[in-house]
Structure formats: structure tokens, C-alpha cells
Coordinates of C-alpha atoms in Angstrom, one line a residue:
I1 CA -14.7 11.4 -0.3
I2 CA -14.1 8.3 -2.3
S3 CA -15.7 5.1 -1.3
N4 CA -14.9 1.7 -2.9
K5 CA -17.5 -1.0 -3.0
N6 CA -14.9 -3.8 -2.3
P7 CA -11.4 -2.9 -1.1
A8 CA -10.2 -6.1 -2.7
D9 CA -11.4 -5.0 -6.1
E10 CA -8.3 -4.8 -8.2
D11 CA -9.4 -2.1 -10.7
F12 CA -12.2 -0.2 -8.9
S13 CA -14.9 -1.6 -11.1
E14 CA -17.5 0.0 -8.6
F15 CA -16.9 3.1 -6.6
S16 CA -18.4 6.4 -5.6
I17 CA -17.2 10.0 -5.3
I18 CA -18.8 12.4 -2.9
C19 CA -18.3 16.1 -3.6
T20 CA -20.4 18.7 -1.6
S21 CA -23.8 18.4 -3.1
K22 CA -23.4 15.6 -5.5
V23 CA -22.6 11.9 -5.4
F24 CA -21.5 9.9 -8.5
F25 CA -21.5 6.2 -8.7
F26 CA -19.0 4.8 -11.2
S27 CA -19.0 1.3 -12.9
G28 CA -16.8 -0.6 -15.2
K29 CA -13.1 -0.3 -16.2
C30 CA -13.8 2.8 -18.3
F31 CA -15.2 4.6 -15.2
N32 CA -18.6 5.4 -16.6
I33 CA -21.0 7.2 -14.4
K34 CA -23.7 4.7 -13.6
S35 CA -25.9 7.1 -11.5
K36 CA -25.8 10.2 -9.5
I37 CA -27.5 12.0 -6.6
N38 CA -27.9 15.7 -6.4
S39 CA -29.0 18.0 -3.6
K40 CA -29.8 21.7 -3.6
K41 CA -29.7 22.0 0.2
N42 CA -27.7 19.2 1.7
V43 CA -23.9 19.2 1.9
F44 CA -22.9 15.5 1.7
L45 CA -20.1 14.6 4.2
N46 CA -19.6 10.9 3.9
G47 CA -21.0 7.6 2.7
N48 CA -20.2 3.9 2.4
F49 CA -21.4 0.8 0.5
R50 CA -22.9 -2.1 2.3
P51 CA -20.1 -4.8 2.7
N52 CA -19.9 -7.1 -0.3
E53 CA -23.0 -5.5 -1.8
I54 CA -23.5 -4.1 -5.3
K55 CA -26.7 -2.3 -4.4
L56 CA -27.0 -0.2 -1.3
F57 CA -25.1 2.9 -0.2
A58 CA -25.5 4.8 3.1
L59 CA -25.1 8.6 2.8
C60 CA -24.9 11.3 5.4
G61 CA -24.5 15.1 5.5
S62 CA -25.5 18.5 6.9
D63 CA -29.3 17.8 6.8
K64 CA -28.9 15.5 10.0
K65 CA -30.3 12.5 8.0
I66 CA -29.0 9.2 6.9
D67 CA -30.2 8.3 3.4
I68 CA -30.1 4.7 2.1
I69 CA -29.6 4.6 -1.7
D70 CA -30.2 1.9 -4.2
F71 CA -27.7 3.3 -6.6
Q72 CA -28.6 0.8 -9.3
K73 CA -32.0 2.4 -9.5
N74 CA -30.7 5.9 -8.6
K75 CA -33.3 6.0 -5.8
I76 CA -33.3 6.8 -2.1
I77 CA -35.3 3.9 -0.5
R78 CA -34.9 5.0 3.2
S79 CA -34.3 8.4 4.8
F80 CA -34.4 9.3 8.5
Y81 CA -33.2 11.9 11.0
A82 CA -30.2 10.5 12.8
H83 CA -28.6 13.3 14.8
E84 CA -29.3 16.8 16.2
S85 CA -26.7 18.4 13.9
A86 CA -24.7 17.3 10.8
V87 CA -23.8 13.6 10.5
N88 CA -20.1 13.3 9.8
D89 CA -19.7 9.5 9.1
V90 CA -21.9 6.5 8.6
C91 CA -21.0 2.8 7.9
F92 CA -22.8 -0.6 7.6
S93 CA -22.0 -3.5 9.9
E94 CA -20.5 -6.7 8.6
N95 CA -23.9 -8.5 9.3
K96 CA -25.5 -5.9 6.9
I97 CA -28.4 -5.2 9.2
N98 CA -27.0 -2.4 11.5
I99 CA -25.6 1.0 10.8
L100 CA -23.2 3.2 12.9
S101 CA -23.3 7.0 12.6
G102 CA -21.3 9.7 14.2
G103 CA -22.2 13.3 14.3
Q104 CA -21.3 16.9 15.3
D105 CA -23.5 16.5 18.2
K106 CA -20.8 14.3 19.7
Y107 CA -23.0 11.1 19.6
L108 CA -22.2 7.7 18.2
K109 CA -25.5 5.8 17.4
L110 CA -26.3 2.3 16.4
W111 CA -29.3 1.8 14.1
D112 CA -31.5 -1.1 13.0
L113 CA -31.6 -0.7 9.2
S114 CA -35.0 -2.4 8.9
T115 CA -36.9 -0.2 11.3
Q116 CA -34.6 2.9 11.2
K117 CA -34.8 2.9 15.0
C118 CA -31.8 3.7 17.3
I119 CA -30.7 0.7 19.2
T120 CA -28.3 2.5 21.5
S121 CA -26.2 5.7 21.6
F122 CA -23.0 6.8 23.2
N123 CA -22.0 10.3 24.3
Q124 CA -18.5 10.2 25.5
H125 CA -16.6 12.8 23.4
E126 CA -16.1 16.4 24.2
N127 CA -16.1 17.5 20.6
Q128 CA -17.7 16.4 17.4
I129 CA -17.0 12.9 16.0
S130 CA -14.8 13.0 13.0
A131 CA -14.8 9.3 11.9
I132 CA -16.3 5.9 12.9
S133 CA -15.5 2.3 12.2
Y134 CA -16.4 -1.2 13.1
F135 CA -13.6 -3.4 14.4
P136 CA -12.7 -5.7 11.4
N137 CA -15.1 -8.7 11.0
H138 CA -16.8 -7.8 14.3
F139 CA -20.2 -6.1 14.5
N140 CA -20.3 -5.7 18.2
I141 CA -17.3 -3.5 18.5
G142 CA -17.3 0.1 17.1
A143 CA -14.8 2.9 17.4
T144 CA -14.9 6.7 17.1
S145 CA -12.4 9.5 16.6
S146 CA -13.1 13.1 17.6
F147 CA -11.7 16.6 17.4
D148 CA -11.2 16.3 21.2
G149 CA -8.1 14.3 20.3
K150 CA -9.5 11.0 21.6
I151 CA -10.2 7.6 19.9
R152 CA -12.7 5.5 21.8
I153 CA -13.5 1.8 21.2
F154 CA -17.0 0.6 22.4
D155 CA -18.7 -2.6 23.0
L156 CA -21.9 -1.9 21.3
R157 CA -23.8 -4.5 23.3
F158 CA -23.6 -2.4 26.4
K159 CA -24.6 1.3 26.7
N160 CA -21.6 3.5 27.3
L161 CA -19.2 0.7 27.8
I162 CA -15.8 1.9 26.7
V163 CA -13.2 -0.8 25.9
T164 CA -10.2 1.4 25.1
I165 CA -9.3 5.1 25.0
L166 CA -6.4 6.3 23.0
D167 CA -5.1 10.0 23.4
H168 CA -3.8 11.3 20.0
K169 CA -3.2 14.7 21.8
C170 CA -4.6 16.7 18.9
P171 CA -7.8 16.6 16.8
V172 CA -8.1 13.3 15.0
E173 CA -9.1 13.4 11.3
K174 CA -9.0 9.8 10.5
F175 CA -8.1 6.4 12.0
K176 CA -7.8 2.8 10.6
F177 CA -7.7 -0.6 12.3
A178 CA -4.7 -2.5 11.1
R179 CA -5.5 -5.9 9.5
N180 CA -3.6 -7.8 12.1
H181 CA -6.5 -6.8 14.5
K182 CA -4.0 -5.8 17.1
D183 CA -3.0 -2.3 16.1
L184 CA -4.6 1.0 15.1
I185 CA -3.4 3.9 13.1
S186 CA -4.5 7.5 13.8
L187 CA -3.9 10.8 11.9
G188 CA -4.4 14.2 13.0
G189 CA -2.4 17.5 13.2
P190 CA 1.3 16.8 12.2
F191 CA 1.1 13.3 13.7
L192 CA 0.5 9.8 12.4
K193 CA 0.6 7.3 15.2
I194 CA 0.6 3.4 15.4
W195 CA -1.1 2.0 18.5
N196 CA -1.1 -1.4 20.3
I197 CA -4.8 -1.5 21.1
N198 CA -4.6 -4.0 24.0
Q199 CA -1.7 -2.2 25.7
Q200 CA -3.2 1.3 24.9
K201 CA 0.3 2.2 24.0
E202 CA 2.0 4.1 21.1
I203 CA 4.2 1.8 19.1
F204 CA 5.4 4.5 16.6
I205 CA 5.0 8.3 16.2
L206 CA 5.6 10.1 13.0
K207 CA 5.7 13.9 13.1
E208 CA 5.9 16.3 10.2
E209 CA 6.4 20.0 10.1
K210 CA 2.7 20.7 8.9
P211 CA -0.6 19.0 9.4
L212 CA -1.2 15.8 7.6
L213 CA -4.3 15.5 5.5
T214 CA -5.6 12.0 4.9
M215 CA -4.6 8.3 4.8
D216 CA -5.7 4.8 3.7
R217 CA -4.4 1.2 4.1
F218 CA -2.6 0.0 1.0
N219 CA -2.1 -3.6 2.2
N220 CA -1.5 -5.5 5.4
N221 CA 1.8 -3.8 5.9
V222 CA 1.5 -0.4 4.4
I223 CA -0.3 3.0 5.0
L224 CA -0.4 5.8 2.4
Y225 CA -0.8 9.2 3.7
S226 CA -0.7 12.8 2.3
N227 CA 0.6 16.1 3.5
L228 CA 0.5 19.8 2.6
K229 CA 3.6 19.5 0.5
K230 CA 1.5 17.8 -2.1
E231 CA 3.2 14.4 -1.5
V232 CA 1.9 10.9 -0.8
K233 CA 4.1 8.8 1.3
K234 CA 4.3 5.2 2.0
L235 CA 4.8 4.0 5.7
N236 CA 5.6 0.4 6.5
L237 CA 3.7 -0.5 9.7
F238 CA 6.3 -3.0 10.9
T239 CA 9.7 -1.7 9.8
H240 CA 8.5 2.1 10.0
R241 CA 10.4 2.7 6.8
L242 CA 9.1 5.9 5.0
I243 CA 9.2 6.5 1.3
S244 CA 7.7 9.4 -0.8
V245 CA 5.9 7.7 -3.7
F246 CA 3.9 10.3 -5.4
C247 CA 4.0 14.1 -6.0
F248 CA 1.0 16.0 -7.2
K249 CA 0.4 19.6 -8.3
F250 CA -2.2 20.0 -5.6
P251 CA -2.7 18.6 -2.1
V252 CA -4.3 15.2 -1.8
I253 CA -7.4 15.3 0.4
C254 CA -8.6 11.8 0.0
I255 CA -7.1 8.3 -0.8
S256 CA -8.8 5.1 -1.6
S257 CA -6.7 2.0 -2.4
G258 CA -7.4 -1.3 -4.2
I259 CA -5.0 -4.2 -5.0
K260 CA -3.8 -2.8 -8.2
S261 CA -5.3 0.7 -8.3
L262 CA -5.3 3.9 -6.3
I263 CA -7.7 6.8 -6.4
F264 CA -6.7 10.3 -5.2
G265 CA -8.9 13.2 -4.6
L266 CA -7.2 16.5 -5.1
S267 CA -8.0 19.9 -3.5
N268 CA -8.7 21.5 -6.9
G269 CA -11.6 19.1 -7.4
N270 CA -9.9 16.7 -9.8
T271 CA -9.7 12.9 -9.2
C272 CA -6.7 10.8 -10.2
I273 CA -6.8 7.1 -10.8
K274 CA -3.5 5.3 -10.9
R275 CA -3.0 1.7 -12.0
F276 CA 0.4 0.2 -11.2
F277 CA 2.6 -2.7 -10.4
S278 CA 4.4 -3.1 -7.2
K279 CA 7.6 -1.4 -8.6
I280 CA 5.8 2.0 -8.5
F281 CA 6.9 2.3 -4.8
T282 CA 10.6 2.2 -5.6
Q283 CA 10.8 5.8 -6.6
N284 CA 9.0 9.2 -6.6
Q285 CA 6.6 9.6 -9.6
K286 CA 5.1 12.7 -11.0
I287 CA 1.3 12.6 -11.7
F288 CA 0.5 14.4 -14.9
K289 CA -2.7 16.1 -16.0
N290 CA -3.8 13.3 -18.2
D291 CA -4.2 11.0 -15.2
N292 CA -7.0 13.2 -13.9
F293 CA -10.6 13.3 -14.7

């Protein structure tokens, strides 16, 4: 898992990499390791920085807890049990005082960061929650995806009030809100789908022969996604034009994008950072070993 402190950061001056039992925090254009967290028992599953924050990081994993880390001091400042089983995802609200978490126990929970108390919880999925997100610039609307194939959008001010249900029709690995605040992109199985949220309707369906692995927004108009053929492809959300832009030696299992940089996590454990100009998307490019670290 790769988490960027600020998606608008052109050169990834601050970011983290989560790999099983270790979390590395990188800083500077030379990608120096600023600090790291190790665990002998916990398997880390996800984590996110507090919005526009250079200090706090929320981390979750198999130990059922949420840890709040001051990565500048390399110290866990808060730790509390959040779910009855592993916590798959966690994120801060835009107002910086609440946290959302989703777990293998099928629950979405809203937390008060200062007291570590659960404000409300939602149990609407039939399988574990795979990913969670706040609606852009809105801390009262949250969304979940699940291996039950559904994406649910909740009004967090009211217990179990579901605003929208989208049926991906196979287990959902990831989803992203489009920056126009009208659409949503879901990825799972061989499908990548673009939805109109208000109409609860599929705008576009992309299907490949084999399951897709991961995706991330590149800009307002573009999604990057990877497949088992070791490719990264670019999909324009409006024209639906599809272009293969990178080819790796190993499958890409995570993508994080900035304005002028991309970070790819590969299945062999390597990480590739690519700096570029806009012309990189005009043709396929081979990523060589010296791009990895």
C-alpha cells in the first residue's frame, strides 16, 4: 500500500509504503527513510495521512486496532480496538477530527479521534468491507465497497441511512469518487465501471479477460489501472479512450499518483517511482530495473 501525504504534491516529497509488518515514511526528493514502524505480530493492511497534515498517520491491520502515529517522532500516540476482526481500511475526515474504518466484520464505523469512541456504526454489507472513503470535501457522507459486490454511500449523521447502492456484480477491490463530484469509479473482477451517483446508473463498463488489480486517479479526467498482463492503462473518464502507457516485469498491485510523479508497487516487493512530462502517455514505455528501489 502506498499513501501520499498530499495528492497535489508534484514530487512525492512525503509518502509512506506499507508492506506486511513494516511501514516506511519517506521524505525529500531523494526519498530518504524518515522513520519506520515494525510489528512482530500485526499484519498492516492500510493507512492514510491526515488531510494536509505533515504529522499524523492512521494505520490499521490484522490486530483489530487503529493506531495513530506521529511519524515525525516515530511514535504511536493513540491505539484502540476498532473491530471484532481485521481492519481493512481507515481514513481521516476533511475536518481532521473524525476517522472512518471498515473491517472484515462487515462494519463501517465513525470514530471521534479525541476520545477514541465510536460515534455510529453501519452494518449493511453481506461480506467484509474492502475499501472506504469520504465523499470529496464532505465529512458527513461516507462510502464503502465490499466483497459482496456492492458499493454503499451513507449519510453519517443518521444511523444506517443509505443514500445510494451500486451493484458492481462481483467483489469490489477499490473505488474512487470522480473529482466532478457526480461520478464514481469501481474496480473488481475483470470490470472497471463508471457510475452516475445520482442516477445510480452505469455510464461505462470496461471488461478485460482477467481480473484487474488496482487503480488510482491521475487527474480530473484520467484513471490509471493495472492488470495481470503487467500493464498499466490510462482510461479517460469522459471520452472512454483507453491507452496502454506502462509495461512492467511484474504485476502492479498498487498505484499512487501525483501531479508529476507516479509510484507503483510491484508484486515482487519492489517499488518504482516515475517522474514524467505529459508526453509519457503517448506511447508504451518499458520500466527498467534502475527505476526500482
